[in-house]
PDB file of C-alpha atoms and ligand atoms in Angstrom:
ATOM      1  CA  UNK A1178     314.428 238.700  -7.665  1.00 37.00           C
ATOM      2  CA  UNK A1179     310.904 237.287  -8.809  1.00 43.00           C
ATOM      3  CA  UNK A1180     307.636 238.034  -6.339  1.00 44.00           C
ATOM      4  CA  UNK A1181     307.370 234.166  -5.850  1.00 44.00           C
ATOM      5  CA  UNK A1182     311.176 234.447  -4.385  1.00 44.00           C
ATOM      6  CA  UNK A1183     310.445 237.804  -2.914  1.00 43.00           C
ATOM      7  CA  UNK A1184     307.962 236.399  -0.555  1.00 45.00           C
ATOM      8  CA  UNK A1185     308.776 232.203  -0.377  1.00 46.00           C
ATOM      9  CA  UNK A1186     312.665 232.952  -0.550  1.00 46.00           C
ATOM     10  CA  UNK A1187     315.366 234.441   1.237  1.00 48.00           C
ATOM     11  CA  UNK A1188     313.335 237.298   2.514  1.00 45.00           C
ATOM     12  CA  UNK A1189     310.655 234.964   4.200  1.00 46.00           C
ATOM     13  CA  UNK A1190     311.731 235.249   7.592  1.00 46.00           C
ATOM     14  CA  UNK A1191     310.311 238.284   7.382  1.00 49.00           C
ATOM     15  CA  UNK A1192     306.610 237.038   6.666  1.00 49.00           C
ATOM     16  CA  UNK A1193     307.158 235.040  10.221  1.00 65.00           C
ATOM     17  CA  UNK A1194     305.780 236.056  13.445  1.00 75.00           C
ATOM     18  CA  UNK A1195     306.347 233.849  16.177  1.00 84.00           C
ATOM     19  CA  UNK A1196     304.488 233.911  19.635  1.00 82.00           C
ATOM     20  CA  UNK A1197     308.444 234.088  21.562  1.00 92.00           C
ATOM     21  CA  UNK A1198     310.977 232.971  20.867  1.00 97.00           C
ATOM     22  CA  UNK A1199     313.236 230.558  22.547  1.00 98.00           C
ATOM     23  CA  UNK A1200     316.356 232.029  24.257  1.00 98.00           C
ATOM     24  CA  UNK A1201     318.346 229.240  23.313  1.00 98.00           C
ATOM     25  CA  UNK A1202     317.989 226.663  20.799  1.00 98.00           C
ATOM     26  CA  UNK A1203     320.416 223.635  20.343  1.00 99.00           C
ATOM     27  CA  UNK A1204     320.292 221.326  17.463  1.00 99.00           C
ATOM     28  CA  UNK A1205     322.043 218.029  16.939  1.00 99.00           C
ATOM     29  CA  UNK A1206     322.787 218.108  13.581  1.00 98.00           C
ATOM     30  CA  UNK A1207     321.929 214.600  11.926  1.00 98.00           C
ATOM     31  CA  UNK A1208     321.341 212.688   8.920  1.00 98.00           C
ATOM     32  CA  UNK A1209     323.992 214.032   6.798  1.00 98.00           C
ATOM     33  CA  UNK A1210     325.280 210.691   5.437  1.00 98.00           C
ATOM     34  CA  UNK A1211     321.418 209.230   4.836  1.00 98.00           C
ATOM     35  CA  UNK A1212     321.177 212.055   2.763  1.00 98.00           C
ATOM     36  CA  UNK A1213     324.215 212.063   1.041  1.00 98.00           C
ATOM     37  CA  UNK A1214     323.428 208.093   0.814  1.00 98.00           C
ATOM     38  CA  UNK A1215     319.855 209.027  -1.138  1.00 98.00           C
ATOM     39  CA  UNK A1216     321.373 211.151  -3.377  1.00 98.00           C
ATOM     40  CA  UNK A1217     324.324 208.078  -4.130  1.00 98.00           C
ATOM     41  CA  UNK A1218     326.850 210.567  -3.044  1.00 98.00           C
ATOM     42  CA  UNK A1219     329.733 210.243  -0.732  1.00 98.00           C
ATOM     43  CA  UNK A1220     328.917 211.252   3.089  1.00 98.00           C
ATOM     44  CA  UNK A1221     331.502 213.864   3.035  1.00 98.00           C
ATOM     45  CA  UNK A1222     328.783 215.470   0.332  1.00 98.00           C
ATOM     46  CA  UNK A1223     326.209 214.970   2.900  1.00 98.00           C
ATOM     47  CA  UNK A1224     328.458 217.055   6.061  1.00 98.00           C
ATOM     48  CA  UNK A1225     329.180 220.223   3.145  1.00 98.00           C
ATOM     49  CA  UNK A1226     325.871 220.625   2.913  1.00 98.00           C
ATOM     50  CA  UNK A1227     324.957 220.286   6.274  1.00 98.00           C
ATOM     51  CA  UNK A1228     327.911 223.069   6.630  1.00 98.00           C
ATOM     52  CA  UNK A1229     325.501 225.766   5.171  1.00 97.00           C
ATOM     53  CA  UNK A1230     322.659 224.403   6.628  1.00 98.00           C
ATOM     54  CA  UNK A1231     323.993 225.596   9.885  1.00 98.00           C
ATOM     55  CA  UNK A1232     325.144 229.240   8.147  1.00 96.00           C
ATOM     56  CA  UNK A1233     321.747 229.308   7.242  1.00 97.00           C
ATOM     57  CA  UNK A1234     319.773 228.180  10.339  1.00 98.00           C
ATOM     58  CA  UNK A1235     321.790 229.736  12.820  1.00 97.00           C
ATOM     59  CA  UNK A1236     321.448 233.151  10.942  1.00 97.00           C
ATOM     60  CA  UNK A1237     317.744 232.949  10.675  1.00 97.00           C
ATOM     61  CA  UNK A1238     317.861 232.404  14.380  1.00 98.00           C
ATOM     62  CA  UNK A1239     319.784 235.729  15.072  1.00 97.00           C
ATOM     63  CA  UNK A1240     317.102 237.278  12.901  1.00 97.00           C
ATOM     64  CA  UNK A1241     314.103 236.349  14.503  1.00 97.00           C
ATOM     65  CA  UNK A1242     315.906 237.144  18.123  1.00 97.00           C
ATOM     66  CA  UNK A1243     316.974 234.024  18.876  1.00 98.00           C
ATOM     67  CA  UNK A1244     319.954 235.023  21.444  1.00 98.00           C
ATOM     68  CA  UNK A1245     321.811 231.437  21.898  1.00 98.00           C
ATOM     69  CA  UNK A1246     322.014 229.068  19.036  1.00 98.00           C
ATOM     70  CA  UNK A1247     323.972 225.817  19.897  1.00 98.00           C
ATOM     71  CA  UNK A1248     325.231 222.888  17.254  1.00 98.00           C
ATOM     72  CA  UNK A1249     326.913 219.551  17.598  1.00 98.00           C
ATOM     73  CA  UNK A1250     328.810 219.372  15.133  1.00 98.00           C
ATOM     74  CA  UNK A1251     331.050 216.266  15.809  1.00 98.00           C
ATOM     75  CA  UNK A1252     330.746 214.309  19.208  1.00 99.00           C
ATOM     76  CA  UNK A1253     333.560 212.339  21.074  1.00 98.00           C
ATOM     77  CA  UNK A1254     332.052 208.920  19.671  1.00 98.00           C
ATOM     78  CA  UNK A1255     332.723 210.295  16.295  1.00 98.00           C
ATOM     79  CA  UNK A1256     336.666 209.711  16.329  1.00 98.00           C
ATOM     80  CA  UNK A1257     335.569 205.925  15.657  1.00 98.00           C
ATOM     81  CA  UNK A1258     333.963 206.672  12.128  1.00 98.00           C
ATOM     82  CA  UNK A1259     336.270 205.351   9.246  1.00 98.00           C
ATOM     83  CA  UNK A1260     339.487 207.562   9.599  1.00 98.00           C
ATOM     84  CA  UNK A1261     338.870 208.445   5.917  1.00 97.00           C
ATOM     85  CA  UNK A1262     335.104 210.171   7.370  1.00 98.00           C
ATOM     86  CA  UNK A1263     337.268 211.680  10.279  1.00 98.00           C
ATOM     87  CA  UNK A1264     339.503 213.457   8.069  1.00 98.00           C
ATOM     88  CA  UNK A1265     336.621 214.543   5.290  1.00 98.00           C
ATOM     89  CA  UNK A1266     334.924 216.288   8.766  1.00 98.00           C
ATOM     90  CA  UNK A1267     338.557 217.875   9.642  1.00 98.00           C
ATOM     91  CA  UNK A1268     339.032 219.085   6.092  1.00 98.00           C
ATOM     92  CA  UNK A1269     335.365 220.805   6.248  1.00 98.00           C
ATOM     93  CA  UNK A1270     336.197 222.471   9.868  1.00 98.00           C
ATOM     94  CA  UNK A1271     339.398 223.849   8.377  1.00 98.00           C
ATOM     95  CA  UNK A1272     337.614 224.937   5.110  1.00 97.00           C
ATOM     96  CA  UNK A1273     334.394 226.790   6.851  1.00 95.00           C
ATOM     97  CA  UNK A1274     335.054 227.876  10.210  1.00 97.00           C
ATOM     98  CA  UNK A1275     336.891 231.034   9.523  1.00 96.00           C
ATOM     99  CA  UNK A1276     334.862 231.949   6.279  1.00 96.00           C
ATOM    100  CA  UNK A1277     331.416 230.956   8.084  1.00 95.00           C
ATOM    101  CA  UNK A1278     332.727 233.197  10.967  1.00 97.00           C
ATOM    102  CA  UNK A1279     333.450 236.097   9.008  1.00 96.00           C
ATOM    103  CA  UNK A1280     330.387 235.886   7.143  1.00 96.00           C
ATOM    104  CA  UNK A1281     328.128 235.354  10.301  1.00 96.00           C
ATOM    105  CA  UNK A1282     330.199 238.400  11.674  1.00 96.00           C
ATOM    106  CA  UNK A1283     328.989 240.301   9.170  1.00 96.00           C
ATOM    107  CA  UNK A1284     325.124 239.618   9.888  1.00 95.00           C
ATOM    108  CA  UNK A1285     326.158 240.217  14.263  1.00 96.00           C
ATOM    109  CA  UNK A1286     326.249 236.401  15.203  1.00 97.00           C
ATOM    110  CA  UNK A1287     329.457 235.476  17.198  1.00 97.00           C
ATOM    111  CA  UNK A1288     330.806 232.604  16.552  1.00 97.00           C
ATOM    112  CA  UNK A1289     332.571 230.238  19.177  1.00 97.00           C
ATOM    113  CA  UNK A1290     333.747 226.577  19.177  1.00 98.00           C
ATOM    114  CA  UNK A1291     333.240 224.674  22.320  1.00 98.00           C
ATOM    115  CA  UNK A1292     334.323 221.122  23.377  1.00 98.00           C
ATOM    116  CA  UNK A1293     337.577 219.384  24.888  1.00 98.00           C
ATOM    117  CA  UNK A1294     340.315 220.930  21.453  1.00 98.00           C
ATOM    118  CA  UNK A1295     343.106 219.438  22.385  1.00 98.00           C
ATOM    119  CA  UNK A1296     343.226 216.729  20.303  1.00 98.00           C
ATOM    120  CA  UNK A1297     342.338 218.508  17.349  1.00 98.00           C
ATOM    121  CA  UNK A1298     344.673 219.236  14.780  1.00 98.00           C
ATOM    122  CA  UNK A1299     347.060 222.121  15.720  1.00 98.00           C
ATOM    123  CA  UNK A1300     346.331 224.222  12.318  1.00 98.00           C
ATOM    124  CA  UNK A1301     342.391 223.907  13.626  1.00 98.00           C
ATOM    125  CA  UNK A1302     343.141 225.093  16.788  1.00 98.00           C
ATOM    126  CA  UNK A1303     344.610 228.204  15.121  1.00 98.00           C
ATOM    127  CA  UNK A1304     341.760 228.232  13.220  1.00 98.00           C
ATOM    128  CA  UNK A1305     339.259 228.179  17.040  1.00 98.00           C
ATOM    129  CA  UNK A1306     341.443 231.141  18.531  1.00 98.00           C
ATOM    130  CA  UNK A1307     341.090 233.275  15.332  1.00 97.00           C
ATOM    131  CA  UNK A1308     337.645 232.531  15.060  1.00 97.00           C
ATOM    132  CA  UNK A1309     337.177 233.481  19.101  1.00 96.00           C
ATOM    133  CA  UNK A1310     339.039 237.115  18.078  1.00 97.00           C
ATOM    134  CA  UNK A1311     336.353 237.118  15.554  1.00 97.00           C
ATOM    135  CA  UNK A1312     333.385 236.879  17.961  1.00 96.00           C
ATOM    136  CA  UNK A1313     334.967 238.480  21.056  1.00 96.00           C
ATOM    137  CA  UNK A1314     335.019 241.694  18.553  1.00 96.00           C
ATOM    138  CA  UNK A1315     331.406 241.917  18.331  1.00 95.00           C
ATOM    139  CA  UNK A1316     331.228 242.125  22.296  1.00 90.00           C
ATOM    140  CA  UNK A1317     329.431 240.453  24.387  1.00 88.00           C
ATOM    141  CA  UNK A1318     325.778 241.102  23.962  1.00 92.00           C
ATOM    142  CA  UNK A1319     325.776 239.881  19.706  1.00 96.00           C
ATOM    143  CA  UNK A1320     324.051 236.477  19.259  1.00 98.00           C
ATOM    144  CA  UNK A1321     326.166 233.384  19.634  1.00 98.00           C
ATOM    145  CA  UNK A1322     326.243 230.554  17.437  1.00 98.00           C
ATOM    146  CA  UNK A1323     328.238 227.843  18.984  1.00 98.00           C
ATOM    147  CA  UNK A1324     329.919 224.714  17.307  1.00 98.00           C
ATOM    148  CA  UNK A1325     330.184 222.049  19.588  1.00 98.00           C
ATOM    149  CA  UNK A1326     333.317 219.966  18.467  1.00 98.00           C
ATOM    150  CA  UNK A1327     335.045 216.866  20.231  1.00 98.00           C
ATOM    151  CA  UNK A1328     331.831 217.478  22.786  1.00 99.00           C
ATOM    152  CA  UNK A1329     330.815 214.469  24.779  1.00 99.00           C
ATOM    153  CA  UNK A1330     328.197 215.888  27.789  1.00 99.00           C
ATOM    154  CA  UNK A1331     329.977 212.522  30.123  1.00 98.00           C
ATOM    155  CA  UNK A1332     333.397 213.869  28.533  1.00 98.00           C
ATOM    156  CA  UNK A1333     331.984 217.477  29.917  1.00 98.00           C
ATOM    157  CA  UNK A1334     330.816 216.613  33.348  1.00 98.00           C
ATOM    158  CA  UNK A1335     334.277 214.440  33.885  1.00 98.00           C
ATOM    159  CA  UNK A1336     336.633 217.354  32.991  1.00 98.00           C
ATOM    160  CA  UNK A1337     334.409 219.583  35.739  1.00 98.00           C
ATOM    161  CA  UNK A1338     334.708 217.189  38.537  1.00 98.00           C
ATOM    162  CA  UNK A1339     338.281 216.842  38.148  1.00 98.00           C
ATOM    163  CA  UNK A1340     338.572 220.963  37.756  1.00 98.00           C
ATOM    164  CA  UNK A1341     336.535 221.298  41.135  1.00 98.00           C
ATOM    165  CA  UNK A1342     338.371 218.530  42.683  1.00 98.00           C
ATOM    166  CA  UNK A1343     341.573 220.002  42.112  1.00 98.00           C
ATOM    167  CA  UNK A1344     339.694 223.488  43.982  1.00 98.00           C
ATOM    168  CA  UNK A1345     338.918 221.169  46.699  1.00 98.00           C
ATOM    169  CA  UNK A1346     342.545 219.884  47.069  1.00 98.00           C
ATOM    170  CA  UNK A1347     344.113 223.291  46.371  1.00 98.00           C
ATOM    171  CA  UNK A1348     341.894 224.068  49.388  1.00 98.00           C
ATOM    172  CA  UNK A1349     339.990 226.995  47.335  1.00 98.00           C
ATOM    173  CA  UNK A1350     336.377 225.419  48.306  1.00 98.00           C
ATOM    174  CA  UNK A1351     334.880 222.683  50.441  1.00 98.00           C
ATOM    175  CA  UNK A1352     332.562 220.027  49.651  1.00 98.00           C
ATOM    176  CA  UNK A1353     330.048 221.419  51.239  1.00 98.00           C
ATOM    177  CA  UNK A1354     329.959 224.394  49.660  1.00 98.00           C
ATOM    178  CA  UNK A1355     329.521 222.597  46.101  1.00 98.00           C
ATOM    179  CA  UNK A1356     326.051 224.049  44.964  1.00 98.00           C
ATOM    180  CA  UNK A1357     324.579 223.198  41.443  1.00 98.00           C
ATOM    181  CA  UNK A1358     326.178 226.194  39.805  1.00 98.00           C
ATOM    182  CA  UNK A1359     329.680 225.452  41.261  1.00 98.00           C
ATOM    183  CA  UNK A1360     329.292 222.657  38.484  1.00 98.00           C
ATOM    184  CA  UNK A1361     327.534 224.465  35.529  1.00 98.00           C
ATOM    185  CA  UNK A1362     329.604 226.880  35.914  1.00 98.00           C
ATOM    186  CA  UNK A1363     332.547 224.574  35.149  1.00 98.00           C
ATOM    187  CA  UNK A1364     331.036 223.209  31.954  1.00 98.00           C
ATOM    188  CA  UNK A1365     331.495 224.336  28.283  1.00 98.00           C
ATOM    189  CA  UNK A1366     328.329 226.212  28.281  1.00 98.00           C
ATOM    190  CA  UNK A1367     329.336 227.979  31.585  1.00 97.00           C
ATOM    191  CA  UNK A1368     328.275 231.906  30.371  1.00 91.00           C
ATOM    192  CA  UNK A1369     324.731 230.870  28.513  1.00 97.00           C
ATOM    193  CA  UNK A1370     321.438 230.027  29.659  1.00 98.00           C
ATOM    194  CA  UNK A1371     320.458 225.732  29.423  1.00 98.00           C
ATOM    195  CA  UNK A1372     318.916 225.352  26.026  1.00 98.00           C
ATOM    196  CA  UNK A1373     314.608 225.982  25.874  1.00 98.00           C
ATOM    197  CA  UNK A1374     314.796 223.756  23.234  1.00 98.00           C
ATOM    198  CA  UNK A1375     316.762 221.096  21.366  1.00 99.00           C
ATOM    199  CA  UNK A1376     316.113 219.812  18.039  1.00 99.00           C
ATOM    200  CA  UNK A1377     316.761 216.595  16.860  1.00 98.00           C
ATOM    201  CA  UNK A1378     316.667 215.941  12.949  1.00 98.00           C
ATOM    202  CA  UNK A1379     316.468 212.811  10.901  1.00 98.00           C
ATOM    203  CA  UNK A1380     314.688 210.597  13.189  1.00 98.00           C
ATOM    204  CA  UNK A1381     316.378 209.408  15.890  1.00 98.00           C
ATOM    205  CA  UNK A1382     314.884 209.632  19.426  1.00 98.00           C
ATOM    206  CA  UNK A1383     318.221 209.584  21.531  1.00 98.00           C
ATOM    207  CA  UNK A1384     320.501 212.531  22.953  1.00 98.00           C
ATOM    208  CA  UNK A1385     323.953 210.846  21.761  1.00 98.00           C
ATOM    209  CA  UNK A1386     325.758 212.457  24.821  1.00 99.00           C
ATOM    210  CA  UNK A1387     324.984 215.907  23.864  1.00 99.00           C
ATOM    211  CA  UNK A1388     323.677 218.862  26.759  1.00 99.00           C
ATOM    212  CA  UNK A1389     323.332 215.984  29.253  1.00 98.00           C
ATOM    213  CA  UNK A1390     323.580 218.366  32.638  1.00 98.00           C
ATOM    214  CA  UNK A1391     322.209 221.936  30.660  1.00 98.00           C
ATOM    215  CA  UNK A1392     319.220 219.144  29.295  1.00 98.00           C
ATOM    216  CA  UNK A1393     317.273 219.031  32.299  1.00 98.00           C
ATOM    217  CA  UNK A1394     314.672 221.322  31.483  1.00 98.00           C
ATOM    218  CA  UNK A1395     314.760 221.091  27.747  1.00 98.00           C
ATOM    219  CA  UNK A1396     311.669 220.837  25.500  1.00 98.00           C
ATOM    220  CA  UNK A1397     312.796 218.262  22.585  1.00 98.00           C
ATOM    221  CA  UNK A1398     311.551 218.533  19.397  1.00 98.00           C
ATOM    222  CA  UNK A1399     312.537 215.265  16.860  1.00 98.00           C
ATOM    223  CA  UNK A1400     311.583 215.711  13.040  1.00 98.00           C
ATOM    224  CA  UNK A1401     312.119 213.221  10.293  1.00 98.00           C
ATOM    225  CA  UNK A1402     313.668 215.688   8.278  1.00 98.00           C
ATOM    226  CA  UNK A1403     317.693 215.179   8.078  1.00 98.00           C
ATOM    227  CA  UNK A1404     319.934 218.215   8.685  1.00 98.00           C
ATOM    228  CA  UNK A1405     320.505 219.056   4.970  1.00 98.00           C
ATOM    229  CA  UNK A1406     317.493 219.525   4.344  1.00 98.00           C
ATOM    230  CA  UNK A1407     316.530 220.936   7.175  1.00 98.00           C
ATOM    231  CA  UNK A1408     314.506 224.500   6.088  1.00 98.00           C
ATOM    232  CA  UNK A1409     314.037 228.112   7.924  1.00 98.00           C
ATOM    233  CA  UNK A1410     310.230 227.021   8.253  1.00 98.00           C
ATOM    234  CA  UNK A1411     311.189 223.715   9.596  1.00 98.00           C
ATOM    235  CA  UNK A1412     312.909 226.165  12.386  1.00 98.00           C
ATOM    236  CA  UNK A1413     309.513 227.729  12.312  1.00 98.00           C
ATOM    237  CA  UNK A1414     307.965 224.572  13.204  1.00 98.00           C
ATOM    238  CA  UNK A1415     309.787 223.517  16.026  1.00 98.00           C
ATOM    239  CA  UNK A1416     309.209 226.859  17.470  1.00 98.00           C
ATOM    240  CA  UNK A1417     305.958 226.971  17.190  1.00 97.00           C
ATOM    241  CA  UNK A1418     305.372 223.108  18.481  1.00 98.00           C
ATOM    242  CA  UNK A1419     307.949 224.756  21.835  1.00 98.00           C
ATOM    243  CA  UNK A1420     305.441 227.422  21.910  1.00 97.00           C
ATOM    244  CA  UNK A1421     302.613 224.867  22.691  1.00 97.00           C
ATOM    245  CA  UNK A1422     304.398 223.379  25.276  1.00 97.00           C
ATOM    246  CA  UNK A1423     303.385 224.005  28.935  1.00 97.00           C
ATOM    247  CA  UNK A1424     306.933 224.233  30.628  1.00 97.00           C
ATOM    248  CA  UNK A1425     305.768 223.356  34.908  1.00 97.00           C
ATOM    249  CA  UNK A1426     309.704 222.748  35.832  1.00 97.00           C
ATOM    250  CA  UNK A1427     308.380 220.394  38.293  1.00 98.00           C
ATOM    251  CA  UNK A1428     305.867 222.529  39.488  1.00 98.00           C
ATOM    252  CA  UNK A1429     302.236 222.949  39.168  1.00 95.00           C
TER     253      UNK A1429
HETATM  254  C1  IPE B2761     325.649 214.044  11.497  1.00 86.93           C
HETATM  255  O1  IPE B2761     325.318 213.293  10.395  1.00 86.93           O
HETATM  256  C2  IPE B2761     327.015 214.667  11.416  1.00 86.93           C
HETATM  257  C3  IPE B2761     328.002 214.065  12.314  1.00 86.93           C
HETATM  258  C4  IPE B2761     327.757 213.181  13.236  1.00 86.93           C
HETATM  259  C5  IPE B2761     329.372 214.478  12.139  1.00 86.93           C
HETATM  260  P1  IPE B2761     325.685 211.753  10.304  1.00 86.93           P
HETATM  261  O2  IPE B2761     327.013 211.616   9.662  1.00 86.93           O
HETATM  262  O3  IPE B2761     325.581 211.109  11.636  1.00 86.93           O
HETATM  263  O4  IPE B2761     324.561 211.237   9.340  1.00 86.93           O
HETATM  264  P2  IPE B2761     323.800 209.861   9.421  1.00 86.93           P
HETATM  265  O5  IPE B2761     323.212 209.747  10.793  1.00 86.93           O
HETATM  266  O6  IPE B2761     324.812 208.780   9.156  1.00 86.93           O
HETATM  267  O7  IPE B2761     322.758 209.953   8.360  1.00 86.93           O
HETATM  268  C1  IPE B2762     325.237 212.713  17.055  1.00 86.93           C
HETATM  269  O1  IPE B2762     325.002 212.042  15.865  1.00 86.93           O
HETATM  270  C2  IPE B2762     326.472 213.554  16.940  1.00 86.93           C
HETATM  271  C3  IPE B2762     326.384 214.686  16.036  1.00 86.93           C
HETATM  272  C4  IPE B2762     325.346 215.048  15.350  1.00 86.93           C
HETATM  273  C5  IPE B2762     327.594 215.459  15.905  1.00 86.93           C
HETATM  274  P1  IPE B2762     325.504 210.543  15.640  1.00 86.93           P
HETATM  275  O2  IPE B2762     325.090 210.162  14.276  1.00 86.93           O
HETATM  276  O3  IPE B2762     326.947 210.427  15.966  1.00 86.93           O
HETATM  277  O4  IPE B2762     324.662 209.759  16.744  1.00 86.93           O
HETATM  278  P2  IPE B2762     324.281 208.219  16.844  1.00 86.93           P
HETATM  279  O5  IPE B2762     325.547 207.428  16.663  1.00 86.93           O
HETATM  280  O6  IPE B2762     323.288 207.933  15.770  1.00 86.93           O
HETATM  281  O7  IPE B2762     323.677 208.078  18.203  1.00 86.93           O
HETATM  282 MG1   MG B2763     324.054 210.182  12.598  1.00 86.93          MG
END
C-alpha cells in the first residue's frame, strides 16, 4: 500500500476525530438509478453499487463508535417500480445479505432486516432468519446495522395500532393506559434509540415514509451527493454539520 493510500485510503478513518458521535444514524439510501443513468448503465448497476456503499458506510460507522446504523433499503412504494427493477432489487437482497452479514460479522456489526417480510420471497426470508442467527451470535451489545426492507413508517404505525388493539380487546391493557412507549415499543425499531440523525443523499428534501414516529427529534442532513457515491468523509460531513446543531427538544 502507497503513503498517498496509507493516509487518503482505507485506513483514513483513522486520521478522523469527531467531536461525538451520533448514537444512531439512519440514511435513506438514494440516487442509485441517477447514477447508474450518468454512467448510461442499467439501474440495477446503480443498486450493486449502492450494495457496498452500505458495507462500507455502515462499517465505518461501527468504527468510529457509531452504535445504531439504520438503512432503507427498499420502501413499500417501491413494489410499483417496473417488475423487471423489483426483481433486479430481489436478486441483489438474495445475492448480498448473507455474504454482507458474514463479512460485517467479521468486523462486530450485527446485522438485522426490519420491515413487514411477509411478502417477500420465501428463499429471502430464509435468507432474514439466517442472517438474524448471524447477528444474535455477536450478542447484544455489537453495533447494529439494520436494512429496512418492505418498510413504510404509515405501513409501521398501522401494524402497531392493530397489535395494541388486539391487547385492548384481549383485555391485556386499557386505553387509558396507552402511553407513548406502549406504541414505540410496538414498532420495528422497538429495542433502539430514535435516530440523532438521518441522512438524505442525492437531493431530495422529502422523508418518503421512512422513521415517521422515531423522526420526531431527528436532525436531517440532505447532500447532493447520490448513495453510490456517497464517501466515508461525506459520513464525516454530516457528522460534523449534526455536531453544530443545537438540539432544544422543545425546550429552551
Ligand atoms: C434508491 O435509489 C434505492 C431504492 C429506492 C431501492 P433509486 O432507485 O430511488 O435512485 P433514483 O432516485 O432513481 O436515482
Ligand atoms: C426512498 O427513495 C426509498 C428508499 C431509498 C428505499 P425513493 O426513490 O423510493 O423515494 P421517492 O419516490 O423519490 O420519494
Ligand atoms: Mg429515488
Amino acid at each position: 500500500m502507497g503513503i498517498l493510500n496509507k493516509f487518503f485510503g482505507k485506513n483514513e478513518t483513522k486520521q478522523v476525530t469527531h467531536k461525538s458521535v451520533p448514537r444512531h444514524i439512519a440514511v435513506i439510501m438514494d440516487g442509485n438509478g441517477r447514477w447508474a443513468k450518468k454512467r448510461g448503465m442499467p439501474r440495477s448497476a446503480g443498486h450493486a453499487v449502492g450494495a457496498e456503499t452500505f458495507r462500507t458506510i455502515a462499517t465505518y460507522c461501527k468504527d468510529i463508535g457509531v452504535q445504531y446504523f439504520t438503512v432503507y433499503a427498499f420502501s413499500t412504494e417501491n413494489w410499483k417500480r417496473p417488475q423487471q427493477e423489483v426483481d433486479a432489487l430481489m436478486d441483489l437482497f438474495r445475492k448480498y445479505l448473507t455474504e454482507a452479514a458474514e463479512t460485517m460479522f467479521e468486523r462486530g456489526v450485527a446485522v438485522r432486516v426490519i420491515g413487514d417480510l411477509s411478502p417477500l420471497p420465501e428463499d429471502i426470508k430464509n435468507q432474514i432468519s439466517e442472517v438474524d442467527k448471524i447477528a444474535d451470535s455477536l450478542g447484544e451489545n455489537a453495533a447494529t446495522a439494520s436494512l429496512c426492507i418492505n418498510y413504510g413508517g404509515r405501513d409501521e404505525i398501522k401494524n402497531a395500532v392493530k397489535k395494541i388493539a388486539e391487547q385492548v380487546k384481549n383485555g391485556e391493557i386499557n386505553p387509558e393506559d396507552i402511553t407513548e412507549n406502549t406504541i414505540s415499543k410496538q414498532l420495528y425499531t422497538a429495542n433502539m434509540p430514535d435516530p440523532d440523525l438521518i441522512i438524505r443523499p442525492s437531493g431530495e428534501i422529502r422523508t418518503s415514509n421512512f422513521l415517521l414516529w422515531q423522526s420526531a427529534y431527528s436532525e436531517y442532513y440532505f447532500t447532493d451527493v447520490l448513495w453510490p457515491d456517497f464517501k466515508t468523509t461525506d459520513m464525516d460531513g454530516a457528522i460534523n454539520a449534526f455536531n453544530m446543531r443545537n438540539r432544544r427538544f422543545g425546550g429552551v
